mmCIF file of C-alpha atoms in Angstrom:
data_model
loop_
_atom_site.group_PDB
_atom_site.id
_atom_site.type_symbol
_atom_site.label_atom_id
_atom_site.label_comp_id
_atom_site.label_asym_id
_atom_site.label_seq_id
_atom_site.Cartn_x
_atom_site.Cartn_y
_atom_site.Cartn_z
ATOM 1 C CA UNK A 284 57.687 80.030 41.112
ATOM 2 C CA UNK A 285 56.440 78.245 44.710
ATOM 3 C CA UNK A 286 59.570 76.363 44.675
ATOM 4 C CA UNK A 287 61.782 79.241 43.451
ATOM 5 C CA UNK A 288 60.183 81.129 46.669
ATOM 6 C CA UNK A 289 60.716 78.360 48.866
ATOM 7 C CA UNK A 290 64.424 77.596 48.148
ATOM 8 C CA UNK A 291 64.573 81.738 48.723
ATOM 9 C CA UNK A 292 63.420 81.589 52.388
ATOM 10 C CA UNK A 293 65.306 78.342 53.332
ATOM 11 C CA UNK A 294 68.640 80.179 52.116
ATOM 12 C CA UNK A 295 67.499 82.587 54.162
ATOM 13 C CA UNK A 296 66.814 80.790 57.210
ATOM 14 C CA UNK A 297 70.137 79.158 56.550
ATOM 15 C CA UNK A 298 72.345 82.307 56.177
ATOM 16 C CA UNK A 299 70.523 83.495 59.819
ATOM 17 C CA UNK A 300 71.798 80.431 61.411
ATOM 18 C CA UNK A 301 74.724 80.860 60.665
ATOM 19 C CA UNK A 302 75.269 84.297 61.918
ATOM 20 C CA UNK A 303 77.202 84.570 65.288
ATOM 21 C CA UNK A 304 75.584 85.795 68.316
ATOM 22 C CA UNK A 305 76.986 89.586 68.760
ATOM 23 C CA UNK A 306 78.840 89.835 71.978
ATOM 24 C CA UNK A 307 76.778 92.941 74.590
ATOM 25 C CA UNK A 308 78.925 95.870 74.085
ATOM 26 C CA UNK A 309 82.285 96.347 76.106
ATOM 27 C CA UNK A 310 80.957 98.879 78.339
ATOM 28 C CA UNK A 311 77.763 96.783 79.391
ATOM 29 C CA UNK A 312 79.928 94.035 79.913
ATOM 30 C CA UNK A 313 82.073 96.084 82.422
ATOM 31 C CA UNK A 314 79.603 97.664 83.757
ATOM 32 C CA UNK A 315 77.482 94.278 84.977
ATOM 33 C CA UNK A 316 81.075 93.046 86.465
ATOM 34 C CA UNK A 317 81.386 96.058 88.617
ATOM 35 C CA UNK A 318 78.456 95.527 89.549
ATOM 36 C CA UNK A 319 78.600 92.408 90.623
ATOM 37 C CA UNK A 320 81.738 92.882 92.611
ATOM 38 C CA UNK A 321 80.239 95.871 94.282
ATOM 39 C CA UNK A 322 77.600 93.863 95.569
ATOM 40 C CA UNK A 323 79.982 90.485 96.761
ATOM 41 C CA UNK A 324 82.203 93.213 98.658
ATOM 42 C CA UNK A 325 79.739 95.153 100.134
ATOM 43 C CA UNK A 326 79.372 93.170 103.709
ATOM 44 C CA UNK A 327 75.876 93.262 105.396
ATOM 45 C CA UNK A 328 76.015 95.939 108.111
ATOM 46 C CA UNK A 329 75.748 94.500 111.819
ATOM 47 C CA UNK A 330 72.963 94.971 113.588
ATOM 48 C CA UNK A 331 72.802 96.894 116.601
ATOM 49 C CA UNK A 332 72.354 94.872 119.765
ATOM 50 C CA UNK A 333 68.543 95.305 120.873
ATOM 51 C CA UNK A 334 67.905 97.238 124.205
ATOM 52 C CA UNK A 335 67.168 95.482 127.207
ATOM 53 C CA UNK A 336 63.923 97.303 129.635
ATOM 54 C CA UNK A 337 63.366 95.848 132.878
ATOM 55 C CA UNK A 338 62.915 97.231 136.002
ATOM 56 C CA UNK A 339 65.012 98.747 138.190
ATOM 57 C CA UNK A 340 65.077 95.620 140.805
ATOM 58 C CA UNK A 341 65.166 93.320 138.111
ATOM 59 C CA UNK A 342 67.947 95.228 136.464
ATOM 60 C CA UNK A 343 69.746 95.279 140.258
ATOM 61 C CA UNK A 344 69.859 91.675 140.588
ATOM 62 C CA UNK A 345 71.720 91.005 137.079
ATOM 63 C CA UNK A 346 74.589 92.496 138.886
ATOM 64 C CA UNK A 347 77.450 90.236 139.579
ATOM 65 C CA UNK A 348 79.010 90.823 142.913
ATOM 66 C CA UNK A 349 82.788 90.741 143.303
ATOM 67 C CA UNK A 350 85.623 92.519 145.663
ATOM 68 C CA UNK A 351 86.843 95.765 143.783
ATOM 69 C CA UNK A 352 90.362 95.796 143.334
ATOM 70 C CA UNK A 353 91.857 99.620 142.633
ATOM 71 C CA UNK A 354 95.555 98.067 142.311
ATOM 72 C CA UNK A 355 96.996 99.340 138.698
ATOM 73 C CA UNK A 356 94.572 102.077 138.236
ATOM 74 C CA UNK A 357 95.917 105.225 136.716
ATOM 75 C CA UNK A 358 93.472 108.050 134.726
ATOM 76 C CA UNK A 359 95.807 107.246 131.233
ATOM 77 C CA UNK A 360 94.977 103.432 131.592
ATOM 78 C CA UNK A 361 91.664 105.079 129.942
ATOM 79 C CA UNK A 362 92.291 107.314 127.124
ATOM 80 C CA UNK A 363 90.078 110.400 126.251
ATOM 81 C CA UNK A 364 88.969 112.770 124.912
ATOM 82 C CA UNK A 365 88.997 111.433 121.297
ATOM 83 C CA UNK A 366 87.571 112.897 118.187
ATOM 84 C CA UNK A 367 84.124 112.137 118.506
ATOM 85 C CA UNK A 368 81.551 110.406 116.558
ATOM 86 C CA UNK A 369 81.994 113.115 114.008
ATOM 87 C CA UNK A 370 85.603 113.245 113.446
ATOM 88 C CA UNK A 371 85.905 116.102 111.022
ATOM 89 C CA UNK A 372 83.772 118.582 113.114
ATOM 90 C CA UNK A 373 87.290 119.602 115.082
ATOM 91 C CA UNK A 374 85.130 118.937 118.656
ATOM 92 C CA UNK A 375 86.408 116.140 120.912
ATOM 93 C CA UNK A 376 84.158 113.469 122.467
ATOM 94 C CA UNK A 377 84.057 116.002 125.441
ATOM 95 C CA UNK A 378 82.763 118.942 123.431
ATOM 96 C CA UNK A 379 80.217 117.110 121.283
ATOM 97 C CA UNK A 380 78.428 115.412 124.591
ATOM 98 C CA UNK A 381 78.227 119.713 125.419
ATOM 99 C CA UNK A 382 76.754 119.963 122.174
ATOM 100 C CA UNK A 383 73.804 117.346 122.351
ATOM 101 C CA UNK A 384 73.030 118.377 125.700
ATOM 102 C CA UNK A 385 72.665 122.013 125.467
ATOM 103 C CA UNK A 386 69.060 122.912 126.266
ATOM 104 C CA UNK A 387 70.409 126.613 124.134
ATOM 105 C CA UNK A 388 72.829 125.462 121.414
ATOM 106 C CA UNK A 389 76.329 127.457 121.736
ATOM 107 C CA UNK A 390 77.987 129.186 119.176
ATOM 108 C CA UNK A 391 81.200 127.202 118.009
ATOM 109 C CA UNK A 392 84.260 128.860 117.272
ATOM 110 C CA UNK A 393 87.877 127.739 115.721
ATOM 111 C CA UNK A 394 88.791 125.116 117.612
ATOM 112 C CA UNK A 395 85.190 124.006 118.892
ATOM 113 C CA UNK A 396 85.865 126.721 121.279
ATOM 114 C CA UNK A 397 82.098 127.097 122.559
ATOM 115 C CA UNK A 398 80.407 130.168 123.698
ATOM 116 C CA UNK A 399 76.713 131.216 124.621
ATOM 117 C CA UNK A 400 74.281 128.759 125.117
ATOM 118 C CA UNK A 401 72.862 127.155 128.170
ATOM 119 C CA UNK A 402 72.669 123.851 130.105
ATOM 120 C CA UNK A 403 71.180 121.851 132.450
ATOM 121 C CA UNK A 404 73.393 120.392 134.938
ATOM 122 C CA UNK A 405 71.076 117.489 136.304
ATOM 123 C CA UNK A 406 72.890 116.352 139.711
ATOM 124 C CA UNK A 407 72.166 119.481 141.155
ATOM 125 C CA UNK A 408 69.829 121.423 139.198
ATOM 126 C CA UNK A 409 72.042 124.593 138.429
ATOM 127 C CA UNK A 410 71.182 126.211 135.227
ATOM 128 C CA UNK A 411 74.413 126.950 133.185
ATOM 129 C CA UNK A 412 75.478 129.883 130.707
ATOM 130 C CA UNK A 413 79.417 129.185 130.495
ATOM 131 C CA UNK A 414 80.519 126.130 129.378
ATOM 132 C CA UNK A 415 84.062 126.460 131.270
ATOM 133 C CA UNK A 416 82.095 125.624 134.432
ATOM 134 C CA UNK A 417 80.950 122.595 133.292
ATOM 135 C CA UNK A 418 82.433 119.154 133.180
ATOM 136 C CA UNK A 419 81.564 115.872 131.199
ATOM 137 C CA UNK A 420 81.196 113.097 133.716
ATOM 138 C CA UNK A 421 81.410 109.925 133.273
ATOM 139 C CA UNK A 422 78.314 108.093 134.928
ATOM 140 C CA UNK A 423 80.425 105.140 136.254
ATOM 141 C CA UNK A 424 83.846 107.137 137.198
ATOM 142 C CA UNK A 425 86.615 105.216 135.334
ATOM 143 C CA UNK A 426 88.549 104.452 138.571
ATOM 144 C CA UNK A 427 84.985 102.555 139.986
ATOM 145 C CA UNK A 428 85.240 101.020 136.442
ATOM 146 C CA UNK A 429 88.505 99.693 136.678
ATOM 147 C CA UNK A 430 87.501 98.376 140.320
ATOM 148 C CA UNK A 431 84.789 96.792 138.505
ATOM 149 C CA UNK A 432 86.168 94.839 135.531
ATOM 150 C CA UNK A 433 87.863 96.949 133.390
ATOM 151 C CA UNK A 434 91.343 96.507 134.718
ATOM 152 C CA UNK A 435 91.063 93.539 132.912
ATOM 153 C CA UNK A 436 90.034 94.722 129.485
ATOM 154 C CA UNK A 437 92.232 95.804 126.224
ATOM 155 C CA UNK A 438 93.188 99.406 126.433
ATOM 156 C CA UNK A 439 90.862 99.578 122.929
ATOM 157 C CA UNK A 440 88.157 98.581 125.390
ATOM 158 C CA UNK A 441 89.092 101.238 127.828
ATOM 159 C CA UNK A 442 89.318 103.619 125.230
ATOM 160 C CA UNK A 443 85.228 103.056 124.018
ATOM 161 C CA UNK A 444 84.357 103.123 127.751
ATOM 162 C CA UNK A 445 85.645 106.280 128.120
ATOM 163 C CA UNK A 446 84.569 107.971 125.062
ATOM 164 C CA UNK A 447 80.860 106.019 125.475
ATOM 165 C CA UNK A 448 78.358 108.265 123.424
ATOM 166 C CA UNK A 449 76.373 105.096 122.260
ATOM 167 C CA UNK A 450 74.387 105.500 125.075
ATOM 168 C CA UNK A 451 72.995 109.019 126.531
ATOM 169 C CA UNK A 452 73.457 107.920 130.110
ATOM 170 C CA UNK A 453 77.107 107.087 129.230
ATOM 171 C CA UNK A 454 78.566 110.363 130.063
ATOM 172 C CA UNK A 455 76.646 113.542 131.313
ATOM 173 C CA UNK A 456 77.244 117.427 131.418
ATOM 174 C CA UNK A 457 77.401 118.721 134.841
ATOM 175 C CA UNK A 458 78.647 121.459 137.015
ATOM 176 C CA UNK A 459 82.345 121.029 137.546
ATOM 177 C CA UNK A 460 81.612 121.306 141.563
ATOM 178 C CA UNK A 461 79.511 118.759 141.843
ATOM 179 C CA UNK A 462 80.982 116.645 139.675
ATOM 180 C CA UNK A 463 84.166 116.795 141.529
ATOM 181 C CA UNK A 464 82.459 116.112 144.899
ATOM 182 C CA UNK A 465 80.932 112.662 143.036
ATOM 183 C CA UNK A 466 84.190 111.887 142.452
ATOM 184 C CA UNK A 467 84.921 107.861 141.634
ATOM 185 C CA UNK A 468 82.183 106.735 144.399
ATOM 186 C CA UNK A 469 79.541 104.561 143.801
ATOM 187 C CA UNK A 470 76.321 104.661 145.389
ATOM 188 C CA UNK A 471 76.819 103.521 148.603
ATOM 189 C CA UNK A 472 79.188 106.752 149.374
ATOM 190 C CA UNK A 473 77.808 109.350 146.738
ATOM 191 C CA UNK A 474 73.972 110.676 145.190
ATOM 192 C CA UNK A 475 73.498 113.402 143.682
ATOM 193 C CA UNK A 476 72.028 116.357 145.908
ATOM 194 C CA UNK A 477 68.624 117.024 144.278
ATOM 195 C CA UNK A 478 66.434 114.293 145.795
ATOM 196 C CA UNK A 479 63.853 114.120 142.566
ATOM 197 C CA UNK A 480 66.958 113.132 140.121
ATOM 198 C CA UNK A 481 68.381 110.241 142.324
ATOM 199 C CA UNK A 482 66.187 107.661 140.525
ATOM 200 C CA UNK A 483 67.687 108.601 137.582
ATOM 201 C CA UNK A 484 71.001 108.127 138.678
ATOM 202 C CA UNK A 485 70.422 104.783 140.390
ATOM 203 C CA UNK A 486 69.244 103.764 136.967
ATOM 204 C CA UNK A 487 71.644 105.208 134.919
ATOM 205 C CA UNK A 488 74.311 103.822 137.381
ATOM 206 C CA UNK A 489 72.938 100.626 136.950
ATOM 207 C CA UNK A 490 72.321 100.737 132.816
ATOM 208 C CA UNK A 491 76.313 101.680 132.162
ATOM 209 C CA UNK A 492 77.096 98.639 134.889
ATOM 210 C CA UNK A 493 75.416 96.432 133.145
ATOM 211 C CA UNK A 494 76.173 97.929 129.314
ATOM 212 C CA UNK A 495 79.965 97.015 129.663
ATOM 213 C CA UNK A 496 79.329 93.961 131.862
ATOM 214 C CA UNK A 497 80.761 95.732 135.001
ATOM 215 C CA UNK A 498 80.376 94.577 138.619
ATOM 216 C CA UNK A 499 79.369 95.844 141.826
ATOM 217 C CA UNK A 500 80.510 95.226 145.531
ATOM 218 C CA UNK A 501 78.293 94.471 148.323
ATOM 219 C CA UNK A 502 77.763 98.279 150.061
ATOM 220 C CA UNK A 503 77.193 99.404 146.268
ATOM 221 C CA UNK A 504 74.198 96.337 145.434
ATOM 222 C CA UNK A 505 72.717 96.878 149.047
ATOM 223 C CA UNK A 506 72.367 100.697 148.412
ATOM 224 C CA UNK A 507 71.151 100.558 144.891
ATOM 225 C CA UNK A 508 68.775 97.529 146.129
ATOM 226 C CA UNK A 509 67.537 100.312 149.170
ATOM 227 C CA UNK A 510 66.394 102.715 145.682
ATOM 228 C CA UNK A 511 64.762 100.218 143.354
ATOM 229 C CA UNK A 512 62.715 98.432 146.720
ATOM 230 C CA UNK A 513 61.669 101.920 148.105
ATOM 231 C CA UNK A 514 61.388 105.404 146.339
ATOM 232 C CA UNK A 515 62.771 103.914 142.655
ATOM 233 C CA UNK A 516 60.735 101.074 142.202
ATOM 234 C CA UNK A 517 59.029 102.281 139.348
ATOM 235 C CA UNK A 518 62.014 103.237 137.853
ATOM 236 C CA UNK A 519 62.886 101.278 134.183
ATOM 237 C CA UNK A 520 66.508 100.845 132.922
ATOM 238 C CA UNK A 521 67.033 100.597 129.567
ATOM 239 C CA UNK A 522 70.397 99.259 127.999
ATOM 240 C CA UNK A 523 72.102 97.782 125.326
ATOM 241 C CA UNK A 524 74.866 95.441 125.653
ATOM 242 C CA UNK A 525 78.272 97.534 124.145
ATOM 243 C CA UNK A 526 80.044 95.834 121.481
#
């Protein structure tokens, strides 16, 4: 009877052996791949460049000096406005920089037509209910950035430069007067009128310079170097190099 039991449970053991391994179903199968592949084609994303803070002074005397040359410059060597960071929201790079500075958030109609709301415009001060009087400005005017480098960049270069909003003191809301009077001079021929906001400038000036790797002439460095040694030298400029 032991043996019979025995010679039972070996034919057993046998007939278990020789059972193939079941494949995982289809589906899992499939499934794991995809997967897989997702993962392989997914690229890491970049990481953002990290912010340089230094003083104002400091920040000064990373500018490289060089002649400005104006020869070639036209207004379309820089195209804007462009969609914006958010292109389905119908605004161009113009109207969203209105947007995210609005101390009163507008209304926005078909169009991105805006109405209501109210602004700060910081060069001089004015409070502002209409958007129509106001004006995006570019910090660094684009013909004292083509002096200043960009006349030798790719017009895809010209084009980010121009539609800047990965940095807040790229482009700025401001009254269409003042803005107009500010012109394409630098520091050495143009601050703004309220006294209390032209350490901001100076720094701001300086951050977009030195952001897109632009240069300065000798009147501009020895007027921004008469802020940061006397009434700005507390000032701190903040920037990250743009990509």
């Amino acid at each position: 009877m032991i043996k019979n039991l025995m010679r039972g449970l070996g034919a057993l053991s046998l007939s278990l052996a020789l059972v193939p391994l079941l494949p995982p179903p289809a589906t899992q199968t499939a499934q794991a791949a995809q997967a897989a592949q997702a993962v392989q084609a997914t690229p890491a994303a970049p990481a953002a460049p990290a912010a340089e803070v230094t003083t104002l002074a400091d920040a000064v005397g990373l500018l490289k000096v060089t002649e400005e040359d104006r020869a070639g410059y036209t207004r379309a060597s820089f195209r804007h406005w462009t969609a914006g960071e958010d292109a389905t929201d119908g605004c161009d790079t113009a109207a969203e920089v209105l947007l995210a500075e609005a101390v009163v958030a507008p209304a926005v109609g078909i169009g991105c037509k805006l109405t209501g709301g109210r602004w700060t415009s910081y060069f001089d001060g004015q409070e502002v209910t209409d958007a129509g009087s106001l004006e995006v400005a570019h910090t660094v005017a684009l013909g004292e950035a083509w002096d200043s480098g960009a006349s030798a960049w790719t017009a895809g270069r010209r084009e980010a430069y121009a539609n800047d909003q990965g940095a807040d003191v790229s482009l700025v809301a401001v009254t269409s007067r003042t803005n107009r009077r500010k012109s394409d001079h630098d520091p050495a021929d143009w601050m703004p009128p309220s006294p209390e906001v032209q350490c901001r400038y100076t720094g701001e000036w300086v951050s977009t310079k030195l952001r897109w790797q632009l240069t300065a002439d000798d009147r501009e460095l020895e007027a921004l170097k008469v802020y940061a040694e006397g009434p700005c030298e507390d000032t701190i400029v903040r920037y990250a190099p743009a990509s």
